Amino acid sequence: MAVDVPDLVSRARQGQPRAVARLISLVEGASPQLREVMAALAPYSGRAYVVGLTGSPGVGKSTSTSALVSAYRRAGRRVGVLAVDPSSPFSGGALLGDRVRMGEHASDPGVYIRSMATRGHLGGLAWAAPQAVRVLDAAGCDVVLVETVGVGQSEVEIASQADTSVVLLAPGMGDGIQAAKAGILEIGDVFVVNKADRDGADATVRELNHMLGLGESRSPGDWRPSIVKTVASRGEGVDEVVEALEKHRAWMEERGVLTERRRRRAAHEVETIAVTALRERIGDLRGDQRLGVLAERIVAGTLDPYAAADELVAAVTEDR
Amino acid sequence: MAVDVPDLVSRARQGQPRAVARLISLVEGASPQLREVMAALAPYSGRAYVVGLTGSPGVGKSTSTSALVSAYRRAGRRVGVLAVDPSSPFSGGALLGDRVRMGEHASDPGVYIRSMATRGHLGGLAWAAPQAVRVLDAAGCDVVLVETVGVGQSEVEIASQADTSVVLLAPGMGDGIQAAKAGILEIGDVFVVNKADRDGADATVRELNHMLGLGESRSPGDWRPSIVKTVASRGEGVDEVVEALEKHRAWMEERGVLTERRRRRAAHEVETIAVTALRERIGDLRGDQRLGVLAERIVAGTLDPYAAADELVAAVTEDR
């Protein structure tokens, strides 16, 4: 069923939550009208400040997100929250039960909350999440918080697409090592040690300081990541997190880094969409005799997979 | 430095471990001679029985792999082990310290053991692992065990490329739910409940039986996954695992399922290589003015990412 996209966009821009939700659904579901939606949103995007939040399970991510929403709301900002789960290969039943903790914001017209699960294929979320951010941006959110659930590569990829990346840790979880493993030290602009009322918080801060110092040699002009201690469940330290975020934002704006990051992000986004489109063209050949014949020859040992891939690429790029 | 590929392949086929290691390095490092290597291996591949082993951390994966190697060695089979870590976006320092447990096989000329970490980009391992399997296959391994470290989407993808997929569980880890989440129930041909001397082993078997019964309605001719209890650290139940594997293999061979699976795997492999090649063509445009200009226009709001991607796809497919 065709949707009246200009009307939907105009209603989203007036702040109607159902219009915003509908637009995200169109984007997430890769609707045939996706292109129309994105074209209609383009002039209104690029205003929101996009903050990525990442961290291992148990560090208090959704509590921290919720506390950040409260802090920004107190400052009169409109806030969008996108909670994405890149760890599940099957969409739908993402473990987002803890979303209920965001309940306090559910009736606030200045807050949009949305959960997304992966679309069942690699690169699915990397592709859909930036589009959903564009919707929230165009709908007038001043800040969009992108919270990733789970750990791993996609998480790093999604977080690295934010203007500012926040990495959450908690004391005594061996997080230093985990963070190093997931490559999260490299992407963190602001580190938050949550549950700072627990034993070991200072040790975690020290370890973090140490590891950040060990990182690839920073140039003198580079951003030195902030480290903030919080007890998100009691709102402690959350204003300091907002301060650290604003400091990083100001630092980026002064140096033109924000625009540079956004350009890189846009380039990456375009690449992802283009790769997805080409992948789909290849997928379209799945029902085709050609791929079946190539696979048979590989199994028989009369063709190697690279030579077969050459034929497939030729079929995709020359058949048009 | 150009390698004498025919010589290397011939030495690998004579069972020289260094030649095998060198070929895997060429494959893993995406050497310029990769195509030559794959073409040279093609006639000799397709003989090994490929078993995927998967399971959450703590279930005793490397102990089980090592015990399986011993069992196959007792039966006089040559065994290759490929331990892959799809969870780390950065290659090199994969957490494979527990590889030392495989030490007992290190001096056995009938066993090749190799660890692989992801190459730093999505789809990296999905692409390299099957090529490494081909090397081990051509080198005369009767059985290749592909053990994935960590959990998530790539793990499922890699495991599903095996002839037979073994899913390892342990009592009392809430594995049933975890397995369902990761989509692992769908890919398991043989389930192993390891650490079966612990409390709750029978409960895990029951839960597993229940969940497998709940799965999508199987046709009468479908394979009913086996469930085997083991204490891998003492070698208990491991011969039963080998029996279950051989039963599954025979079942597949009788019905032509093995060839069918391998064709599907080959088709998937070709698709992955083709997508990677096209992705690289797009990546080649990164230094190009065109992508920079497109990204600038997106940030300025004068172009949407889909229209930009169209231009990128056109550049890739028509410029040749």
PDB file of C-alpha atoms in Angstrom, chain B residues 37-274:
ATOM      1  CA  VAL B  37      46.547 -21.051  -5.236  1.00  0.00           C
ATOM      2  CA  MET B  38      42.819 -21.693  -5.481  1.00  0.00           C
ATOM      3  CA  ALA B  39      43.054 -22.799  -9.101  1.00  0.00           C
ATOM      4  CA  ALA B  40      45.862 -25.198  -8.199  1.00  0.00           C
ATOM      5  CA  LEU B  41      43.905 -26.662  -5.268  1.00  0.00           C
ATOM      6  CA  ALA B  42      40.578 -27.103  -7.072  1.00  0.00           C
ATOM      7  CA  PRO B  43      41.256 -30.594  -8.494  1.00  0.00           C
ATOM      8  CA  TYR B  44      42.228 -31.919  -5.065  1.00  0.00           C
ATOM      9  CA  SER B  45      39.405 -30.571  -2.956  1.00  0.00           C
ATOM     10  CA  GLY B  46      36.039 -32.041  -2.046  1.00  0.00           C
ATOM     11  CA  ARG B  47      37.293 -35.146  -0.298  1.00  0.00           C
ATOM     12  CA  ALA B  48      37.433 -33.994   3.321  1.00  0.00           C
ATOM     13  CA  TYR B  49      34.468 -34.292   5.648  1.00  0.00           C
ATOM     14  CA  VAL B  50      33.996 -30.811   7.153  1.00  0.00           C
ATOM     15  CA  VAL B  51      32.617 -30.621  10.692  1.00  0.00           C
ATOM     16  CA  GLY B  52      31.708 -27.276  12.270  1.00  0.00           C
ATOM     17  CA  LEU B  53      31.895 -26.924  16.059  1.00  0.00           C
ATOM     18  CA  THR B  54      30.139 -24.103  17.766  1.00  0.00           C
ATOM     19  CA  GLY B  55      29.034 -23.147  21.276  1.00  0.00           C
ATOM     20  CA  SER B  56      29.152 -20.421  23.895  1.00  0.00           C
ATOM     21  CA  PRO B  57      32.363 -19.699  25.784  1.00  0.00           C
ATOM     22  CA  GLY B  58      32.790 -22.078  28.703  1.00  0.00           C
ATOM     23  CA  VAL B  59      31.197 -25.167  27.203  1.00  0.00           C
ATOM     24  CA  GLY B  60      34.605 -26.742  26.630  1.00  0.00           C
ATOM     25  CA  LYS B  61      35.007 -26.252  22.928  1.00  0.00           C
ATOM     26  CA  SER B  62      38.735 -26.616  22.570  1.00  0.00           C
ATOM     27  CA  THR B  63      38.797 -29.603  24.941  1.00  0.00           C
ATOM     28  CA  SER B  64      36.060 -31.222  22.847  1.00  0.00           C
ATOM     29  CA  THR B  65      37.865 -30.443  19.606  1.00  0.00           C
ATOM     30  CA  SER B  66      41.056 -31.933  20.994  1.00  0.00           C
ATOM     31  CA  ALA B  67      39.200 -35.070  22.147  1.00  0.00           C
ATOM     32  CA  LEU B  68      37.605 -35.423  18.704  1.00  0.00           C
ATOM     33  CA  VAL B  69      41.021 -35.117  17.087  1.00  0.00           C
ATOM     34  CA  SER B  70      42.264 -37.955  19.313  1.00  0.00           C
ATOM     35  CA  ALA B  71      39.269 -40.125  18.416  1.00  0.00           C
ATOM     36  CA  TYR B  72      39.747 -39.587  14.695  1.00  0.00           C
ATOM     37  CA  ARG B  73      43.480 -40.208  15.008  1.00  0.00           C
ATOM     38  CA  ARG B  74      42.815 -43.522  16.756  1.00  0.00           C
ATOM     39  CA  ALA B  75      40.734 -44.410  13.689  1.00  0.00           C
ATOM     40  CA  GLY B  76      43.708 -43.578  11.488  1.00  0.00           C
ATOM     41  CA  ARG B  77      42.235 -40.456   9.938  1.00  0.00           C
ATOM     42  CA  ARG B  78      44.210 -37.338   9.055  1.00  0.00           C
ATOM     43  CA  VAL B  79      42.677 -34.327  10.759  1.00  0.00           C
ATOM     44  CA  GLY B  80      42.769 -30.589  10.134  1.00  0.00           C
ATOM     45  CA  VAL B  81      41.631 -28.097  12.771  1.00  0.00           C
ATOM     46  CA  LEU B  82      40.710 -24.540  11.930  1.00  0.00           C
ATOM     47  CA  ALA B  83      39.933 -22.338  14.946  1.00  0.00           C
ATOM     48  CA  VAL B  84      38.320 -19.108  13.844  1.00  0.00           C
ATOM     49  CA  ASP B  85      37.382 -16.057  15.889  1.00  0.00           C
ATOM     50  CA  PRO B  86      34.699 -14.007  14.198  1.00  0.00           C
ATOM     51  CA  SER B  87      34.000 -11.839  17.245  1.00  0.00           C
ATOM     52  CA  SER B  88      37.102  -9.675  17.143  1.00  0.00           C
ATOM     53  CA  PRO B  89      37.192  -6.942  14.525  1.00  0.00           C
ATOM     54  CA  PHE B  90      40.947  -6.740  14.828  1.00  0.00           C
ATOM     55  CA  SER B  91      43.097  -9.562  13.573  1.00  0.00           C
ATOM     56  CA  GLY B  92      46.160 -10.949  15.243  1.00  0.00           C
ATOM     57  CA  GLY B  93      45.651 -11.147  18.974  1.00  0.00           C
ATOM     58  CA  ALA B  94      42.652 -13.442  18.989  1.00  0.00           C
ATOM     59  CA  LEU B  95      42.087 -14.948  22.413  1.00  0.00           C
ATOM     60  CA  LEU B  96      43.329 -18.354  21.400  1.00  0.00           C
ATOM     61  CA  GLY B  97      45.538 -18.963  24.409  1.00  0.00           C
ATOM     62  CA  ASP B  98      43.575 -22.128  25.021  1.00  0.00           C
ATOM     63  CA  ARG B  99      45.095 -23.459  21.818  1.00  0.00           C
ATOM     64  CA  VAL B 100      47.862 -24.705  24.088  1.00  0.00           C
ATOM     65  CA  ARG B 101      45.471 -27.418  25.167  1.00  0.00           C
ATOM     66  CA  MET B 102      45.860 -28.804  21.672  1.00  0.00           C
ATOM     67  CA  GLY B 103      49.550 -29.192  22.454  1.00  0.00           C
ATOM     68  CA  GLU B 104      49.288 -32.962  22.663  1.00  0.00           C
ATOM     69  CA  HIS B 105      48.644 -33.040  18.912  1.00  0.00           C
ATOM     70  CA  ALA B 106      51.367 -30.559  17.985  1.00  0.00           C
ATOM     71  CA  SER B 107      53.936 -33.217  17.153  1.00  0.00           C
ATOM     72  CA  ASP B 108      51.512 -35.532  15.341  1.00  0.00           C
ATOM     73  CA  PRO B 109      52.211 -35.363  11.580  1.00  0.00           C
ATOM     74  CA  GLY B 110      48.623 -36.472  10.908  1.00  0.00           C
ATOM     75  CA  VAL B 111      47.166 -33.302  12.440  1.00  0.00           C
ATOM     76  CA  TYR B 112      47.214 -29.703  11.186  1.00  0.00           C
ATOM     77  CA  ILE B 113      46.088 -26.991  13.574  1.00  0.00           C
ATOM     78  CA  ARG B 114      45.526 -23.424  12.522  1.00  0.00           C
ATOM     79  CA  SER B 115      43.997 -20.361  14.170  1.00  0.00           C
ATOM     80  CA  MET B 116      42.448 -17.572  12.168  1.00  0.00           C
ATOM     81  CA  ALA B 117      41.224 -14.184  13.336  1.00  0.00           C
ATOM     82  CA  THR B 118      38.954 -11.966  11.336  1.00  0.00           C
ATOM     83  CA  ARG B 119      40.597  -9.693   8.809  1.00  0.00           C
ATOM     84  CA  GLY B 120      39.150  -6.511  10.254  1.00  0.00           C
ATOM     85  CA  HIS B 121      36.127  -6.206   8.025  1.00  0.00           C
ATOM     86  CA  LEU B 122      32.682  -7.730   7.999  1.00  0.00           C
ATOM     87  CA  GLY B 123      32.551 -10.902   6.000  1.00  0.00           C
ATOM     88  CA  GLY B 124      36.314 -11.310   6.307  1.00  0.00           C
ATOM     89  CA  LEU B 125      36.253 -14.727   7.867  1.00  0.00           C
ATOM     90  CA  ALA B 126      33.200 -15.920   6.027  1.00  0.00           C
ATOM     91  CA  TRP B 127      35.344 -15.400   2.996  1.00  0.00           C
ATOM     92  CA  ALA B 128      38.712 -16.748   4.185  1.00  0.00           C
ATOM     93  CA  ALA B 129      37.611 -19.781   6.228  1.00  0.00           C
ATOM     94  CA  PRO B 130      36.295 -21.851   3.298  1.00  0.00           C
ATOM     95  CA  GLN B 131      39.527 -21.201   1.413  1.00  0.00           C
ATOM     96  CA  ALA B 132      41.583 -22.445   4.351  1.00  0.00           C
ATOM     97  CA  VAL B 133      39.351 -25.529   4.503  1.00  0.00           C
ATOM     98  CA  ARG B 134      40.171 -26.146   0.842  1.00  0.00           C
ATOM     99  CA  VAL B 135      43.877 -26.080   1.638  1.00  0.00           C
ATOM    100  CA  LEU B 136      43.479 -28.648   4.453  1.00  0.00           C
ATOM    101  CA  ASP B 137      41.241 -30.727   2.199  1.00  0.00           C
ATOM    102  CA  ALA B 138      43.756 -30.733  -0.657  1.00  0.00           C
ATOM    103  CA  ALA B 139      46.545 -31.530   1.817  1.00  0.00           C
ATOM    104  CA  GLY B 140      44.858 -34.867   2.408  1.00  0.00           C
ATOM    105  CA  CYS B 141      42.896 -34.301   5.606  1.00  0.00           C
ATOM    106  CA  ASP B 142      40.086 -36.821   5.906  1.00  0.00           C
ATOM    107  CA  VAL B 143      38.288 -34.651   8.437  1.00  0.00           C
ATOM    108  CA  VAL B 144      38.454 -30.880   8.919  1.00  0.00           C
ATOM    109  CA  LEU B 145      37.123 -29.531  12.211  1.00  0.00           C
ATOM    110  CA  VAL B 146      36.160 -25.864  12.022  1.00  0.00           C
ATOM    111  CA  GLU B 147      35.855 -24.535  15.555  1.00  0.00           C
ATOM    112  CA  THR B 148      34.439 -21.050  15.974  1.00  0.00           C
ATOM    113  CA  VAL B 149      35.311 -18.966  19.014  1.00  0.00           C
ATOM    114  CA  GLY B 150      32.778 -16.512  20.359  1.00  0.00           C
ATOM    115  CA  VAL B 151      29.153 -16.206  19.428  1.00  0.00           C
ATOM    116  CA  GLY B 152      27.010 -14.339  16.981  1.00  0.00           C
ATOM    117  CA  GLN B 153      26.039 -14.102  13.415  1.00  0.00           C
ATOM    118  CA  SER B 154      29.355 -14.857  11.736  1.00  0.00           C
ATOM    119  CA  GLU B 155      29.669 -17.952  13.888  1.00  0.00           C
ATOM    120  CA  VAL B 156      26.351 -19.244  12.642  1.00  0.00           C
ATOM    121  CA  GLU B 157      27.365 -18.400   9.111  1.00  0.00           C
ATOM    122  CA  ILE B 158      30.673 -20.235   9.339  1.00  0.00           C
ATOM    123  CA  ALA B 159      29.194 -23.256  11.112  1.00  0.00           C
ATOM    124  CA  SER B 160      26.433 -23.534   8.545  1.00  0.00           C
ATOM    125  CA  GLN B 161      29.042 -23.986   5.857  1.00  0.00           C
ATOM    126  CA  ALA B 162      30.152 -27.334   7.286  1.00  0.00           C
ATOM    127  CA  ASP B 163      28.985 -30.737   6.084  1.00  0.00           C
ATOM    128  CA  THR B 164      27.844 -31.432   9.650  1.00  0.00           C
ATOM    129  CA  SER B 165      27.364 -28.830  12.371  1.00  0.00           C
ATOM    130  CA  VAL B 166      28.014 -29.761  15.977  1.00  0.00           C
ATOM    131  CA  VAL B 167      26.565 -27.498  18.655  1.00  0.00           C
ATOM    132  CA  LEU B 168      28.185 -27.787  22.085  1.00  0.00           C
ATOM    133  CA  LEU B 169      26.280 -27.007  25.245  1.00  0.00           C
ATOM    134  CA  ALA B 170      27.005 -27.414  28.945  1.00  0.00           C
ATOM    135  CA  PRO B 171      24.598 -27.866  31.860  1.00  0.00           C
ATOM    136  CA  GLY B 172      23.297 -24.888  33.745  1.00  0.00           C
ATOM    137  CA  MET B 173      24.350 -22.135  31.425  1.00  0.00           C
ATOM    138  CA  GLY B 174      20.891 -21.222  30.181  1.00  0.00           C
ATOM    139  CA  ASP B 175      22.137 -22.499  26.891  1.00  0.00           C
ATOM    140  CA  GLY B 176      18.747 -23.449  25.580  1.00  0.00           C
ATOM    141  CA  ILE B 177      17.693 -19.851  25.407  1.00  0.00           C
ATOM    142  CA  GLN B 178      21.083 -18.684  24.179  1.00  0.00           C
ATOM    143  CA  ALA B 179      21.032 -21.279  21.442  1.00  0.00           C
ATOM    144  CA  ALA B 180      17.570 -20.240  20.337  1.00  0.00           C
ATOM    145  CA  LYS B 181      18.690 -16.626  20.282  1.00  0.00           C
ATOM    146  CA  ALA B 182      21.716 -17.245  18.130  1.00  0.00           C
ATOM    147  CA  GLY B 183      19.740 -19.381  15.710  1.00  0.00           C
ATOM    148  CA  ILE B 184      21.944 -22.299  16.579  1.00  0.00           C
ATOM    149  CA  LEU B 185      19.140 -24.813  17.021  1.00  0.00           C
ATOM    150  CA  GLU B 186      18.408 -24.446  13.335  1.00  0.00           C
ATOM    151  CA  ILE B 187      21.945 -25.286  12.247  1.00  0.00           C
ATOM    152  CA  GLY B 188      22.790 -28.123  14.666  1.00  0.00           C
ATOM    153  CA  ASP B 189      22.958 -31.625  13.180  1.00  0.00           C
ATOM    154  CA  VAL B 190      24.547 -33.083  16.305  1.00  0.00           C
ATOM    155  CA  PHE B 191      24.202 -31.599  19.780  1.00  0.00           C
ATOM    156  CA  VAL B 192      26.795 -32.366  22.406  1.00  0.00           C
ATOM    157  CA  VAL B 193      26.047 -31.746  26.069  1.00  0.00           C
ATOM    158  CA  ASN B 194      29.562 -31.535  27.487  1.00  0.00           C
ATOM    159  CA  LYS B 195      30.501 -31.551  31.182  1.00  0.00           C
ATOM    160  CA  ALA B 196      27.795 -34.184  31.550  1.00  0.00           C
ATOM    161  CA  ASP B 197      29.146 -35.130  34.983  1.00  0.00           C
ATOM    162  CA  ARG B 198      27.749 -31.877  36.296  1.00  0.00           C
ATOM    163  CA  ASP B 199      24.316 -31.308  37.766  1.00  0.00           C
ATOM    164  CA  GLY B 200      21.675 -30.474  35.238  1.00  0.00           C
ATOM    165  CA  ALA B 201      23.055 -32.422  32.276  1.00  0.00           C
ATOM    166  CA  ASP B 202      19.873 -34.463  31.938  1.00  0.00           C
ATOM    167  CA  ALA B 203      17.776 -31.319  32.265  1.00  0.00           C
ATOM    168  CA  THR B 204      19.756 -29.724  29.424  1.00  0.00           C
ATOM    169  CA  VAL B 205      19.183 -32.821  27.274  1.00  0.00           C
ATOM    170  CA  ARG B 206      15.460 -32.694  28.060  1.00  0.00           C
ATOM    171  CA  GLU B 207      15.238 -28.980  27.312  1.00  0.00           C
ATOM    172  CA  LEU B 208      17.103 -29.529  24.067  1.00  0.00           C
ATOM    173  CA  ASN B 209      14.822 -32.388  23.072  1.00  0.00           C
ATOM    174  CA  HIS B 210      11.848 -30.204  23.839  1.00  0.00           C
ATOM    175  CA  MET B 211      13.143 -27.242  21.851  1.00  0.00           C
ATOM    176  CA  LEU B 212      14.137 -29.378  18.895  1.00  0.00           C
ATOM    177  CA  GLY B 213      10.632 -30.831  18.912  1.00  0.00           C
ATOM    178  CA  LEU B 214       9.167 -27.337  18.930  1.00  0.00           C
ATOM    179  CA  GLY B 215      11.256 -26.326  15.921  1.00  0.00           C
ATOM    180  CA  GLU B 216       9.760 -25.802  12.512  1.00  0.00           C
ATOM    181  CA  SER B 217       7.802 -28.902  11.605  1.00  0.00           C
ATOM    182  CA  ARG B 218      10.264 -31.379  10.174  1.00  0.00           C
ATOM    183  CA  SER B 219       9.234 -33.535   7.251  1.00  0.00           C
ATOM    184  CA  PRO B 220       9.330 -37.288   7.960  1.00  0.00           C
ATOM    185  CA  GLY B 221      12.463 -37.613   5.815  1.00  0.00           C
ATOM    186  CA  ASP B 222      14.321 -34.890   7.712  1.00  0.00           C
ATOM    187  CA  TRP B 223      17.336 -35.547   9.897  1.00  0.00           C
ATOM    188  CA  ARG B 224      16.468 -35.693  13.562  1.00  0.00           C
ATOM    189  CA  PRO B 225      19.485 -34.129  15.329  1.00  0.00           C
ATOM    190  CA  SER B 226      21.400 -36.475  17.646  1.00  0.00           C
ATOM    191  CA  ILE B 227      22.107 -35.493  21.238  1.00  0.00           C
ATOM    192  CA  VAL B 228      25.239 -36.926  22.869  1.00  0.00           C
ATOM    193  CA  LYS B 229      26.496 -36.445  26.429  1.00  0.00           C
ATOM    194  CA  THR B 230      30.257 -36.093  26.919  1.00  0.00           C
ATOM    195  CA  VAL B 231      32.916 -35.344  29.494  1.00  0.00           C
ATOM    196  CA  ALA B 232      35.484 -34.248  26.940  1.00  0.00           C
ATOM    197  CA  SER B 233      38.233 -33.638  29.501  1.00  0.00           C
ATOM    198  CA  ARG B 234      38.151 -37.380  30.289  1.00  0.00           C
ATOM    199  CA  GLY B 235      37.357 -38.452  26.735  1.00  0.00           C
ATOM    200  CA  GLU B 236      33.975 -39.845  27.806  1.00  0.00           C
ATOM    201  CA  GLY B 237      31.325 -40.002  25.091  1.00  0.00           C
ATOM    202  CA  VAL B 238      33.667 -38.803  22.386  1.00  0.00           C
ATOM    203  CA  ASP B 239      33.508 -42.029  20.405  1.00  0.00           C
ATOM    204  CA  GLU B 240      29.719 -41.642  20.499  1.00  0.00           C
ATOM    205  CA  VAL B 241      30.107 -38.173  18.999  1.00  0.00           C
ATOM    206  CA  VAL B 242      32.185 -39.623  16.159  1.00  0.00           C
ATOM    207  CA  GLU B 243      29.499 -42.288  15.715  1.00  0.00           C
ATOM    208  CA  ALA B 244      26.787 -39.620  15.531  1.00  0.00           C
ATOM    209  CA  LEU B 245      28.857 -37.702  12.972  1.00  0.00           C
ATOM    210  CA  GLU B 246      29.380 -40.777  10.830  1.00  0.00           C
ATOM    211  CA  LYS B 247      25.672 -41.566  11.064  1.00  0.00           C
ATOM    212  CA  HIS B 248      24.802 -38.072   9.876  1.00  0.00           C
ATOM    213  CA  ARG B 249      27.342 -38.293   7.094  1.00  0.00           C
ATOM    214  CA  ALA B 250      25.980 -41.658   5.918  1.00  0.00           C
ATOM    215  CA  TRP B 251      22.433 -40.293   6.091  1.00  0.00           C
ATOM    216  CA  MET B 252      23.455 -37.326   3.917  1.00  0.00           C
ATOM    217  CA  GLU B 253      25.286 -39.488   1.420  1.00  0.00           C
ATOM    218  CA  GLU B 254      22.392 -41.919   1.011  1.00  0.00           C
ATOM    219  CA  ARG B 255      20.025 -39.102   0.156  1.00  0.00           C
ATOM    220  CA  GLY B 256      22.351 -36.966  -1.938  1.00  0.00           C
ATOM    221  CA  VAL B 257      22.111 -34.310   0.791  1.00  0.00           C
ATOM    222  CA  LEU B 258      25.888 -34.052   1.136  1.00  0.00           C
ATOM    223  CA  THR B 259      26.385 -33.075  -2.502  1.00  0.00           C
ATOM    224  CA  GLU B 260      23.422 -30.738  -2.248  1.00  0.00           C
ATOM    225  CA  ARG B 261      24.869 -29.057   0.840  1.00  0.00           C
ATOM    226  CA  ARG B 262      28.246 -28.722  -0.806  1.00  0.00           C
ATOM    227  CA  ARG B 263      26.710 -27.162  -3.890  1.00  0.00           C
ATOM    228  CA  ARG B 264      24.867 -24.691  -1.752  1.00  0.00           C
ATOM    229  CA  ARG B 265      28.066 -23.986   0.143  1.00  0.00           C
ATOM    230  CA  ALA B 266      29.983 -23.479  -3.097  1.00  0.00           C
ATOM    231  CA  ALA B 267      27.279 -21.145  -4.400  1.00  0.00           C
ATOM    232  CA  HIS B 268      27.446 -19.170  -1.170  1.00  0.00           C
ATOM    233  CA  GLU B 269      31.234 -19.074  -1.359  1.00  0.00           C
ATOM    234  CA  VAL B 270      31.164 -17.755  -4.908  1.00  0.00           C
ATOM    235  CA  GLU B 271      28.611 -15.135  -3.932  1.00  0.00           C
ATOM    236  CA  THR B 272      30.770 -14.018  -1.016  1.00  0.00           C
ATOM    237  CA  ILE B 273      33.857 -13.708  -3.206  1.00  0.00           C
ATOM    238  CA  ALA B 274      31.907 -11.820  -5.853  1.00  0.00           C
TER     239      ALA B 274
END
